[in-house]
Tab-separated table of C-alpha atoms in Angstrom:
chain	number	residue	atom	x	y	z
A	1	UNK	CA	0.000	0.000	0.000
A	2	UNK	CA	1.589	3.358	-0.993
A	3	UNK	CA	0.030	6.177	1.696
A	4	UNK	CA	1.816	9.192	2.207
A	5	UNK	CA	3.694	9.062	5.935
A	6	UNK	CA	4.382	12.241	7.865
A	7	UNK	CA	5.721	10.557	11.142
A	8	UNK	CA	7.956	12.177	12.954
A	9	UNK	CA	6.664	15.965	12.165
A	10	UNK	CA	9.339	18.158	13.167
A	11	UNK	CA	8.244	21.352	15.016
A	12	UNK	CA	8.680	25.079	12.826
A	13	UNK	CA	8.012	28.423	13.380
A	14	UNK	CA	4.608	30.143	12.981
A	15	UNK	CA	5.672	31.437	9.452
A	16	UNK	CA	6.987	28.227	8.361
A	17	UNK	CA	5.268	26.833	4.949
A	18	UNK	CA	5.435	23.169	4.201
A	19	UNK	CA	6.933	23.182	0.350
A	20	UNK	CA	8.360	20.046	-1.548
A	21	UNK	CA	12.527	19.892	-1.570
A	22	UNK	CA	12.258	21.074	-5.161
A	23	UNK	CA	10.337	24.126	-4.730
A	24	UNK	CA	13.971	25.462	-3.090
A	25	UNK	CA	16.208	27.747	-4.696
A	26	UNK	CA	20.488	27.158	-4.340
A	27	UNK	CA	21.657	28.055	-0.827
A	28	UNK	CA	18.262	27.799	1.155
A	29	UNK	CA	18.320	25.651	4.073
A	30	UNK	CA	15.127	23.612	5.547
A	31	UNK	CA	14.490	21.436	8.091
A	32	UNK	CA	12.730	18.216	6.718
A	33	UNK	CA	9.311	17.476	7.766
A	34	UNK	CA	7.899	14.209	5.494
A	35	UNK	CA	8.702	11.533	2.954
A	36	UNK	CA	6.089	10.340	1.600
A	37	UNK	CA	5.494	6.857	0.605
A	38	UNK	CA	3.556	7.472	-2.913
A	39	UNK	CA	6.288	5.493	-4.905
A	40	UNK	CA	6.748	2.763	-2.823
A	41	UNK	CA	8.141	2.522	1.120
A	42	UNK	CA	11.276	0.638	-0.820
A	43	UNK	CA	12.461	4.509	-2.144
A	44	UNK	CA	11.189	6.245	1.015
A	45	UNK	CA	13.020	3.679	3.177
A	46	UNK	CA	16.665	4.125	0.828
A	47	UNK	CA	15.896	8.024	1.101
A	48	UNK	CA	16.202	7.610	4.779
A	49	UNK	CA	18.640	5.756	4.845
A	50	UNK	CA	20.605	8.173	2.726
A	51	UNK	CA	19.636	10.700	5.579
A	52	UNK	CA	16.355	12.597	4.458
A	53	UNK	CA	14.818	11.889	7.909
A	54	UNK	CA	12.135	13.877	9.218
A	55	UNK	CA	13.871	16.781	11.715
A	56	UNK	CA	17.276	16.823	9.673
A	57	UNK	CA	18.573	20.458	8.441
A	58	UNK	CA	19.134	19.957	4.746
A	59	UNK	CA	20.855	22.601	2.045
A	60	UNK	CA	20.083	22.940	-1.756
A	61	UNK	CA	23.266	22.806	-3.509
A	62	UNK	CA	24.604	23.054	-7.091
A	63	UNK	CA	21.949	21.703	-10.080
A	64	UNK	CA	22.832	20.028	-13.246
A	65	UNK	CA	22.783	22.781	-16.011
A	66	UNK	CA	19.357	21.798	-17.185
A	67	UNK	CA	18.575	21.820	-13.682
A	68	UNK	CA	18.111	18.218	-13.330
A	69	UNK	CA	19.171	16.141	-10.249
A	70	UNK	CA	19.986	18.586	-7.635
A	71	UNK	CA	23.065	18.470	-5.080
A	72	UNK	CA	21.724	18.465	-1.358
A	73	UNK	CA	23.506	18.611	2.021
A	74	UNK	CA	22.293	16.519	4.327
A	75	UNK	CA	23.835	14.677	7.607
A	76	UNK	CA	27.351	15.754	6.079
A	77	UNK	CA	26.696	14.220	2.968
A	78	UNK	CA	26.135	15.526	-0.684
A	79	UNK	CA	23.565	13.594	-2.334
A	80	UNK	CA	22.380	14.294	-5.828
A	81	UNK	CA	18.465	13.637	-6.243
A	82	UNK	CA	16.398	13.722	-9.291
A	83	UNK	CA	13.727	16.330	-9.058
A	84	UNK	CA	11.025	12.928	-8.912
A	85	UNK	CA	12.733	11.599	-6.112
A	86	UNK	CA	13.297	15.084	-4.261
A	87	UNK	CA	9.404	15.770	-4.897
A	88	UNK	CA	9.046	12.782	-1.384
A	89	UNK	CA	10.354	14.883	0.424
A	90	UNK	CA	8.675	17.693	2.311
A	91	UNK	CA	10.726	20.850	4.382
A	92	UNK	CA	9.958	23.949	6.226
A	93	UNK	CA	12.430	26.552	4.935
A	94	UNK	CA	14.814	27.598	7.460
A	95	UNK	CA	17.115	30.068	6.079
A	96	UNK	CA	15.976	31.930	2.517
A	97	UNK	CA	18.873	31.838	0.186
A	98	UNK	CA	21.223	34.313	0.109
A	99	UNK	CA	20.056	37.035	-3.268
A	100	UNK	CA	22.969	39.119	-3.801
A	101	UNK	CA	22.142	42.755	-4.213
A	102	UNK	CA	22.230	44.271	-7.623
A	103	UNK	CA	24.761	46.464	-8.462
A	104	UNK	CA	25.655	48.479	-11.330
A	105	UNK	CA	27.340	47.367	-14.366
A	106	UNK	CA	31.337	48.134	-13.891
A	107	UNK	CA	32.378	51.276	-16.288
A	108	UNK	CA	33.849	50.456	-19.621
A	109	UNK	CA	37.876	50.858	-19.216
A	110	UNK	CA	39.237	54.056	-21.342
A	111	UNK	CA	39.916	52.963	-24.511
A	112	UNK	CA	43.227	52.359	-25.623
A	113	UNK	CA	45.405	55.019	-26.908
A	114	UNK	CA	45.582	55.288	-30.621
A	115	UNK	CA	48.826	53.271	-31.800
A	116	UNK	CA	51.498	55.407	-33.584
A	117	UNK	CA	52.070	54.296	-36.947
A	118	UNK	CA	55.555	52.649	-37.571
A	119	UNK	CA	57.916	54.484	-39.133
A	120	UNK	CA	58.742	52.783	-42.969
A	121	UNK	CA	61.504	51.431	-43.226
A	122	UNK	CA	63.906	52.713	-46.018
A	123	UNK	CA	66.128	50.932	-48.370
């Protein structure tokens, strides 16, 4: 039977919104509340195992450059998930990531002083 488990829901703040690992941008960290059981309790039971436990503190790493699986830090370990298998697992963000702020675009350098022509030589 594939239900959904929550066990073990970890306690968040009041502002806290449950959102699926996926939903997180590069550098946000979360605490995990859930993994679910909808493809089988064989994949939820290697995803613990691989340390996506309710009440760990996970970070979103680096992504593939089609964004497709997904570095995560979790119990000192860097685990690459496909977005299907990262979609089990539910957090309450802890930490936003880090947006840099924008700044302006860096002035173009002085351009380069004209060159001199070369003197021709003579024969």
């Amino acid at each position: 039977m594939a239900a959904s488990t929550t066990a073990n829901k970890a306690p968040s703040g009041p502002t806290a919104a449950t959102v699926p690992l996926p939903a997180l941008r590069r550098g946000t960290r979360a605490r995990i509340t859930a993994v679910s059981a909808d493809r089988g309790e064989a994949l939820a039971r290697r995803l613990a195992d691989l340390g996506f436990e309710p009440g760990r503190v996970i970070k979103v790493g680096r992504r593939a450059p089609l964004g497709d699986p997904t570095v995560y830090h979790v119990a000192d370990y860097e685990i690459s998930l496909r977005r299907r298998d990262a979609e089990l697992v539910s957090v309450d963000v802890l930490a936003p990531a880090y947006a840099a702020p924008a700044c302006a675009a860096p002035a173009s350098p002085d351009p380069a002083p004209p060159m001199a022509a070369a003197p021709e030589a003579t024969q």
